[in-house]
Amino acid sequence: IFLLPIIASAKTVFVSPTGNDKYPGSVQKPVATFAKAQELAQASQKKEKTEVVFQKGIYYLPQTIVLTPADNNITYRAENEGDAIISGGSLLKLKWKPFKNGIFVATVKGNPTIDQLYINGERQRMARYPNAVAGKNVFDTWELSHNTKPDSVTDPLNPKRVAIWNNPAGAYIHAMHNLLWGDMHWIVKGKKADGKLNMEGGWQNNRPSSMHHLYRMVENVFEELDAPGEWFFNAAEQKLYYFPTNDIDLKRAKVEIVRLKTLIDFRGTKAQPVHNVIL
């Protein structure tokens, strides 16, 4: 009696940032995108065990990855753990020009929504007030204490402060609960006729209260762009303003923005669930 081992058929689809979606997805001729690799893997997953192998590099997604029952039993992995990055952001190619006071400006095409900016892989801060202070643990400005007093100088809602803001629509107000039970947030819709801010929000804490008398800050205000590492994006003008730190050469810097709200979406039903997908 001869016992022959059963060898399961298997398929591997290779992906590389330098690949081409017209290629077959072999190790010698990898495809370039997650979408094309997924298409090839789905076509074979019912016939044989399938895995998608991402070679070293960054893969910028044009849209959210949607995993359905068509992806069942497929493995998506990096060739070497940690070397492949799936990014919901975009790499910007910008021409920076000096603006003033150490600030640079560049035109960003395509009408993007920018709420996070990364320079050379490091997240930068929106233009804000008060400015961040290294080592502080409350909104990066204060040391936490239950014995504080109001401070009109650092109060972003001080009428004198608000008066210098030409158009604060789109700014964010962050404040601690009055009893420090959590924090709350508001988006600024604009200015009222009396010069006060028109704000929406403050319901994020399950026990509402007034703002803490000290622990509050504003971000995303152009006039507060005054510290290295801060930025502001004027969506109407498609202009990105940035105050680089001394160690950053903008001509060589890698500039990335966050674009997708969700990287991966699983979509199945009770009758046809998504299962056995390995990422």
PDB file of C-alpha atoms in Angstrom, residues 65-268:
ATOM      1  CA  ILE A  65     -10.572  48.587   1.769  1.00  0.00           C
ATOM      2  CA  VAL A  66     -13.841  46.610   1.789  1.00  0.00           C
ATOM      3  CA  LEU A  67     -13.610  42.960   2.861  1.00  0.00           C
ATOM      4  CA  THR A  68     -16.609  40.776   1.968  1.00  0.00           C
ATOM      5  CA  PRO A  69     -17.305  37.019   1.877  1.00  0.00           C
ATOM      6  CA  ALA A  70     -15.319  37.031  -1.370  1.00  0.00           C
ATOM      7  CA  ASP A  71     -12.235  37.528   0.852  1.00  0.00           C
ATOM      8  CA  ASN A  72     -12.958  34.554   3.129  1.00  0.00           C
ATOM      9  CA  ASN A  73      -9.880  32.392   3.775  1.00  0.00           C
ATOM     10  CA  ILE A  74      -7.497  34.929   2.222  1.00  0.00           C
ATOM     11  CA  THR A  75      -4.386  36.040   4.111  1.00  0.00           C
ATOM     12  CA  TYR A  76      -3.067  39.567   3.612  1.00  0.00           C
ATOM     13  CA  ARG A  77       0.399  40.033   5.093  1.00  0.00           C
ATOM     14  CA  ALA A  78       3.716  41.833   4.819  1.00  0.00           C
ATOM     15  CA  GLU A  79       6.637  39.950   3.310  1.00  0.00           C
ATOM     16  CA  ASN A  80       8.617  41.063   6.359  1.00  0.00           C
ATOM     17  CA  GLU A  81       6.622  42.083   9.413  1.00  0.00           C
ATOM     18  CA  GLY A  82       6.526  45.847   9.858  1.00  0.00           C
ATOM     19  CA  ASP A  83       7.962  46.702   6.443  1.00  0.00           C
ATOM     20  CA  ALA A  84       4.664  47.249   4.602  1.00  0.00           C
ATOM     21  CA  ILE A  85       2.457  50.200   5.537  1.00  0.00           C
ATOM     22  CA  ILE A  86      -1.163  50.532   4.459  1.00  0.00           C
ATOM     23  CA  SER A  87      -1.921  54.256   4.559  1.00  0.00           C
ATOM     24  CA  GLY A  88      -5.198  56.147   4.440  1.00  0.00           C
ATOM     25  CA  GLY A  89      -3.271  59.316   3.772  1.00  0.00           C
ATOM     26  CA  SER A  90      -1.856  61.057   0.753  1.00  0.00           C
ATOM     27  CA  LEU A  91       1.690  62.039  -0.107  1.00  0.00           C
ATOM     28  CA  LEU A  92       1.807  65.692  -1.131  1.00  0.00           C
ATOM     29  CA  LYS A  93       4.307  67.079  -3.619  1.00  0.00           C
ATOM     30  CA  LEU A  94       4.470  70.760  -2.729  1.00  0.00           C
ATOM     31  CA  LYS A  95       6.394  73.846  -3.750  1.00  0.00           C
ATOM     32  CA  TRP A  96       6.961  75.817  -0.575  1.00  0.00           C
ATOM     33  CA  LYS A  97       7.456  79.569  -0.577  1.00  0.00           C
ATOM     34  CA  PRO A  98       8.365  81.862   2.326  1.00  0.00           C
ATOM     35  CA  PHE A  99       5.335  83.650   3.788  1.00  0.00           C
ATOM     36  CA  LYS A 100       6.422  85.639   6.837  1.00  0.00           C
ATOM     37  CA  ASN A 101       7.777  85.263  10.369  1.00  0.00           C
ATOM     38  CA  GLY A 102       9.307  81.837   9.641  1.00  0.00           C
ATOM     39  CA  ILE A 103       6.101  80.520   8.051  1.00  0.00           C
ATOM     40  CA  PHE A 104       6.015  78.881   4.608  1.00  0.00           C
ATOM     41  CA  VAL A 105       3.053  78.435   2.264  1.00  0.00           C
ATOM     42  CA  ALA A 106       2.224  75.976  -0.535  1.00  0.00           C
ATOM     43  CA  THR A 107      -0.733  75.377  -2.823  1.00  0.00           C
ATOM     44  CA  VAL A 108      -2.528  72.047  -2.339  1.00  0.00           C
ATOM     45  CA  LYS A 109      -4.569  70.921  -5.335  1.00  0.00           C
ATOM     46  CA  GLY A 110      -7.578  68.629  -5.355  1.00  0.00           C
ATOM     47  CA  ASN A 111      -9.726  70.217  -2.624  1.00  0.00           C
ATOM     48  CA  PRO A 112      -8.639  67.837   0.153  1.00  0.00           C
ATOM     49  CA  THR A 113      -9.950  67.920   3.700  1.00  0.00           C
ATOM     50  CA  ILE A 114      -6.901  68.234   5.941  1.00  0.00           C
ATOM     51  CA  ASP A 115      -7.242  67.665   9.674  1.00  0.00           C
ATOM     52  CA  GLN A 116      -3.884  65.994  10.277  1.00  0.00           C
ATOM     53  CA  LEU A 117      -0.474  66.804   8.842  1.00  0.00           C
ATOM     54  CA  TYR A 118       2.656  64.658   9.039  1.00  0.00           C
ATOM     55  CA  ILE A 119       6.139  65.892   8.193  1.00  0.00           C
ATOM     56  CA  ASN A 120       8.789  63.166   7.816  1.00  0.00           C
ATOM     57  CA  GLY A 121       6.456  60.772   9.608  1.00  0.00           C
ATOM     58  CA  GLU A 122       5.882  63.044  12.617  1.00  0.00           C
ATOM     59  CA  ARG A 123       2.447  64.466  13.395  1.00  0.00           C
ATOM     60  CA  GLN A 124       2.388  68.269  13.505  1.00  0.00           C
ATOM     61  CA  ARG A 125       0.073  70.519  15.531  1.00  0.00           C
ATOM     62  CA  MET A 126      -2.718  72.681  14.209  1.00  0.00           C
ATOM     63  CA  ALA A 127      -2.193  76.392  14.864  1.00  0.00           C
ATOM     64  CA  ARG A 128      -3.385  76.802  18.451  1.00  0.00           C
ATOM     65  CA  TYR A 129      -3.646  78.916  21.577  1.00  0.00           C
ATOM     66  CA  PRO A 130      -2.235  78.592  24.132  1.00  0.00           C
ATOM     67  CA  ASN A 131       0.835  77.074  22.507  1.00  0.00           C
ATOM     68  CA  ALA A 132       2.022  73.618  23.496  1.00  0.00           C
ATOM     69  CA  VAL A 133       4.597  73.237  26.253  1.00  0.00           C
ATOM     70  CA  ALA A 134       6.843  70.166  26.329  1.00  0.00           C
ATOM     71  CA  GLY A 135       6.030  67.730  29.113  1.00  0.00           C
ATOM     72  CA  LYS A 136       2.652  69.193  30.098  1.00  0.00           C
ATOM     73  CA  ASN A 137      -0.260  66.780  30.427  1.00  0.00           C
ATOM     74  CA  VAL A 138      -3.431  68.891  30.046  1.00  0.00           C
ATOM     75  CA  PHE A 139      -3.922  69.861  26.404  1.00  0.00           C
ATOM     76  CA  ASP A 140      -0.105  69.951  26.226  1.00  0.00           C
ATOM     77  CA  THR A 141      -0.149  73.273  28.102  1.00  0.00           C
ATOM     78  CA  TRP A 142      -0.758  72.772  31.840  1.00  0.00           C
ATOM     79  CA  GLU A 143       0.050  70.427  34.705  1.00  0.00           C
ATOM     80  CA  LEU A 144      -3.109  68.838  36.117  1.00  0.00           C
ATOM     81  CA  SER A 145      -4.209  70.413  39.386  1.00  0.00           C
ATOM     82  CA  HIS A 146      -7.473  70.831  41.268  1.00  0.00           C
ATOM     83  CA  ASN A 147      -6.288  74.150  42.696  1.00  0.00           C
ATOM     84  CA  THR A 148      -6.321  76.502  39.730  1.00  0.00           C
ATOM     85  CA  LYS A 149      -7.588  79.987  39.095  1.00  0.00           C
ATOM     86  CA  PRO A 150      -8.878  81.594  35.900  1.00  0.00           C
ATOM     87  CA  ASP A 151      -6.202  83.180  33.722  1.00  0.00           C
ATOM     88  CA  SER A 152      -7.384  85.761  31.213  1.00  0.00           C
ATOM     89  CA  VAL A 153      -3.997  85.746  29.470  1.00  0.00           C
ATOM     90  CA  THR A 154      -4.232  82.083  28.396  1.00  0.00           C
ATOM     91  CA  ASP A 155      -8.019  82.037  27.918  1.00  0.00           C
ATOM     92  CA  PRO A 156      -8.767  81.471  24.202  1.00  0.00           C
ATOM     93  CA  LEU A 157     -12.283  82.868  24.705  1.00  0.00           C
ATOM     94  CA  ASN A 158     -11.044  86.187  26.063  1.00  0.00           C
ATOM     95  CA  PRO A 159     -12.862  88.807  23.928  1.00  0.00           C
ATOM     96  CA  LYS A 160      -9.548  90.528  23.215  1.00  0.00           C
ATOM     97  CA  ARG A 161      -8.178  87.240  21.870  1.00  0.00           C
ATOM     98  CA  VAL A 162     -11.219  86.460  19.760  1.00  0.00           C
ATOM     99  CA  ALA A 163     -11.125  89.976  18.306  1.00  0.00           C
ATOM    100  CA  ILE A 164      -7.850  89.292  16.474  1.00  0.00           C
ATOM    101  CA  TRP A 165      -9.323  86.315  14.607  1.00  0.00           C
ATOM    102  CA  ASN A 166     -10.541  87.373  11.186  1.00  0.00           C
ATOM    103  CA  ASN A 167     -12.477  84.213  10.315  1.00  0.00           C
ATOM    104  CA  PRO A 168     -12.411  81.494  13.011  1.00  0.00           C
ATOM    105  CA  ALA A 169     -15.021  79.291  11.295  1.00  0.00           C
ATOM    106  CA  GLY A 170     -13.712  75.728  11.399  1.00  0.00           C
ATOM    107  CA  ALA A 171     -11.750  76.209  14.612  1.00  0.00           C
ATOM    108  CA  TYR A 172     -12.068  73.772  17.512  1.00  0.00           C
ATOM    109  CA  ILE A 173     -12.506  74.634  21.177  1.00  0.00           C
ATOM    110  CA  HIS A 174     -11.396  71.948  23.650  1.00  0.00           C
ATOM    111  CA  ALA A 175     -12.135  72.224  27.366  1.00  0.00           C
ATOM    112  CA  MET A 176     -12.079  70.062  30.451  1.00  0.00           C
ATOM    113  CA  HIS A 177     -15.288  69.434  32.412  1.00  0.00           C
ATOM    114  CA  ASN A 178     -15.592  71.964  35.232  1.00  0.00           C
ATOM    115  CA  LEU A 179     -14.979  69.161  37.772  1.00  0.00           C
ATOM    116  CA  LEU A 180     -12.349  67.463  35.587  1.00  0.00           C
ATOM    117  CA  TRP A 181     -14.579  64.436  34.833  1.00  0.00           C
ATOM    118  CA  GLY A 182     -13.528  64.481  31.188  1.00  0.00           C
ATOM    119  CA  ASP A 183     -13.226  66.822  28.251  1.00  0.00           C
ATOM    120  CA  MET A 184     -15.647  68.435  25.821  1.00  0.00           C
ATOM    121  CA  HIS A 185     -15.292  69.870  22.343  1.00  0.00           C
ATOM    122  CA  TRP A 186     -16.906  72.486  20.125  1.00  0.00           C
ATOM    123  CA  ILE A 187     -16.586  73.436  16.476  1.00  0.00           C
ATOM    124  CA  VAL A 188     -16.675  77.134  15.724  1.00  0.00           C
ATOM    125  CA  LYS A 189     -19.197  78.165  13.083  1.00  0.00           C
ATOM    126  CA  GLY A 190     -18.144  81.802  12.983  1.00  0.00           C
ATOM    127  CA  LYS A 191     -18.547  85.043  14.892  1.00  0.00           C
ATOM    128  CA  LYS A 192     -21.798  86.549  16.145  1.00  0.00           C
ATOM    129  CA  ALA A 193     -22.704  90.197  15.710  1.00  0.00           C
ATOM    130  CA  ASP A 194     -21.498  90.918  19.242  1.00  0.00           C
ATOM    131  CA  GLY A 195     -18.056  89.449  18.466  1.00  0.00           C
ATOM    132  CA  LYS A 196     -18.574  86.261  20.466  1.00  0.00           C
ATOM    133  CA  LEU A 197     -18.055  82.850  18.883  1.00  0.00           C
ATOM    134  CA  ASN A 198     -20.893  80.846  17.390  1.00  0.00           C
ATOM    135  CA  MET A 199     -20.075  77.324  18.630  1.00  0.00           C
ATOM    136  CA  GLU A 200     -21.663  73.904  18.315  1.00  0.00           C
ATOM    137  CA  GLY A 201     -20.860  70.987  20.637  1.00  0.00           C
ATOM    138  CA  GLY A 202     -20.074  70.387  24.286  1.00  0.00           C
ATOM    139  CA  TRP A 203     -22.208  67.257  24.611  1.00  0.00           C
ATOM    140  CA  GLN A 204     -19.365  64.723  24.592  1.00  0.00           C
ATOM    141  CA  ASN A 205     -19.378  64.246  28.380  1.00  0.00           C
ATOM    142  CA  ASN A 206     -22.207  62.209  29.952  1.00  0.00           C
ATOM    143  CA  ARG A 207     -22.579  64.850  32.681  1.00  0.00           C
ATOM    144  CA  PRO A 208     -22.666  68.272  31.021  1.00  0.00           C
ATOM    145  CA  SER A 209     -21.109  71.243  32.733  1.00  0.00           C
ATOM    146  CA  SER A 210     -19.641  74.599  31.949  1.00  0.00           C
ATOM    147  CA  MET A 211     -16.081  74.756  30.644  1.00  0.00           C
ATOM    148  CA  HIS A 212     -13.263  74.513  33.126  1.00  0.00           C
ATOM    149  CA  HIS A 213     -12.174  78.030  34.086  1.00  0.00           C
ATOM    150  CA  LEU A 214      -8.541  77.393  33.027  1.00  0.00           C
ATOM    151  CA  TYR A 215      -8.147  74.186  31.055  1.00  0.00           C
ATOM    152  CA  ARG A 216      -9.352  75.163  27.595  1.00  0.00           C
ATOM    153  CA  MET A 217      -7.673  75.768  24.267  1.00  0.00           C
ATOM    154  CA  VAL A 218      -8.436  76.533  20.632  1.00  0.00           C
ATOM    155  CA  GLU A 219      -6.873  75.093  17.493  1.00  0.00           C
ATOM    156  CA  ASN A 220      -7.166  75.613  13.747  1.00  0.00           C
ATOM    157  CA  VAL A 221      -7.058  79.416  13.860  1.00  0.00           C
ATOM    158  CA  PHE A 222      -4.813  81.105  11.282  1.00  0.00           C
ATOM    159  CA  GLU A 223      -3.841  84.032  13.510  1.00  0.00           C
ATOM    160  CA  GLU A 224      -2.497  81.573  16.116  1.00  0.00           C
ATOM    161  CA  LEU A 225       0.077  80.137  13.702  1.00  0.00           C
ATOM    162  CA  ASP A 226       3.119  81.392  15.603  1.00  0.00           C
ATOM    163  CA  ALA A 227       5.167  78.417  16.854  1.00  0.00           C
ATOM    164  CA  PRO A 228       7.473  75.914  15.130  1.00  0.00           C
ATOM    165  CA  GLY A 229       5.664  72.691  14.261  1.00  0.00           C
ATOM    166  CA  GLU A 230       2.271  74.363  13.783  1.00  0.00           C
ATOM    167  CA  TRP A 231       0.233  74.496  10.570  1.00  0.00           C
ATOM    168  CA  PHE A 232      -2.992  75.875   9.123  1.00  0.00           C
ATOM    169  CA  PHE A 233      -4.885  74.922   5.956  1.00  0.00           C
ATOM    170  CA  ASN A 234      -7.049  77.513   4.226  1.00  0.00           C
ATOM    171  CA  ALA A 235      -9.461  75.282   2.318  1.00  0.00           C
ATOM    172  CA  ALA A 236     -11.082  78.157   0.395  1.00  0.00           C
ATOM    173  CA  GLU A 237      -7.716  79.246  -0.993  1.00  0.00           C
ATOM    174  CA  GLN A 238      -6.213  75.721  -1.035  1.00  0.00           C
ATOM    175  CA  LYS A 239      -3.185  77.103   0.793  1.00  0.00           C
ATOM    176  CA  LEU A 240      -1.228  75.145   3.393  1.00  0.00           C
ATOM    177  CA  TYR A 241       0.742  77.255   5.880  1.00  0.00           C
ATOM    178  CA  TYR A 242       3.466  75.654   7.979  1.00  0.00           C
ATOM    179  CA  PHE A 243       6.024  76.868  10.521  1.00  0.00           C
ATOM    180  CA  PRO A 244       8.877  74.329  10.283  1.00  0.00           C
ATOM    181  CA  THR A 245      11.186  73.492  13.144  1.00  0.00           C
ATOM    182  CA  ASN A 246      14.884  74.231  12.630  1.00  0.00           C
ATOM    183  CA  ASP A 247      15.718  70.624  11.754  1.00  0.00           C
ATOM    184  CA  ILE A 248      13.291  70.382   8.809  1.00  0.00           C
ATOM    185  CA  ASP A 249      14.351  71.086   5.228  1.00  0.00           C
ATOM    186  CA  LEU A 250      11.041  71.570   3.412  1.00  0.00           C
ATOM    187  CA  LYS A 251      12.660  71.000   0.019  1.00  0.00           C
ATOM    188  CA  ARG A 252      13.393  67.411   1.058  1.00  0.00           C
ATOM    189  CA  ALA A 253      10.631  66.809   3.612  1.00  0.00           C
ATOM    190  CA  LYS A 254       8.006  64.100   3.144  1.00  0.00           C
ATOM    191  CA  VAL A 255       4.609  65.740   3.565  1.00  0.00           C
ATOM    192  CA  GLU A 256       1.581  63.544   4.228  1.00  0.00           C
ATOM    193  CA  ILE A 257      -2.033  64.228   5.150  1.00  0.00           C
ATOM    194  CA  VAL A 258      -4.685  61.945   6.619  1.00  0.00           C
ATOM    195  CA  ARG A 259      -7.488  61.433   4.098  1.00  0.00           C
ATOM    196  CA  LEU A 260      -9.575  58.311   4.743  1.00  0.00           C
ATOM    197  CA  LYS A 261     -11.697  58.120   7.895  1.00  0.00           C
ATOM    198  CA  THR A 262     -11.630  54.301   7.770  1.00  0.00           C
ATOM    199  CA  LEU A 263      -8.896  52.016   6.448  1.00  0.00           C
ATOM    200  CA  ILE A 264     -10.785  48.702   6.458  1.00  0.00           C
ATOM    201  CA  ASP A 265     -14.499  47.903   6.353  1.00  0.00           C
ATOM    202  CA  PHE A 266     -15.900  44.388   6.871  1.00  0.00           C
ATOM    203  CA  ARG A 267     -19.219  43.859   5.084  1.00  0.00           C
ATOM    204  CA  GLY A 268     -21.056  40.596   5.558  1.00  0.00           C
TER     205      GLY A 268
END
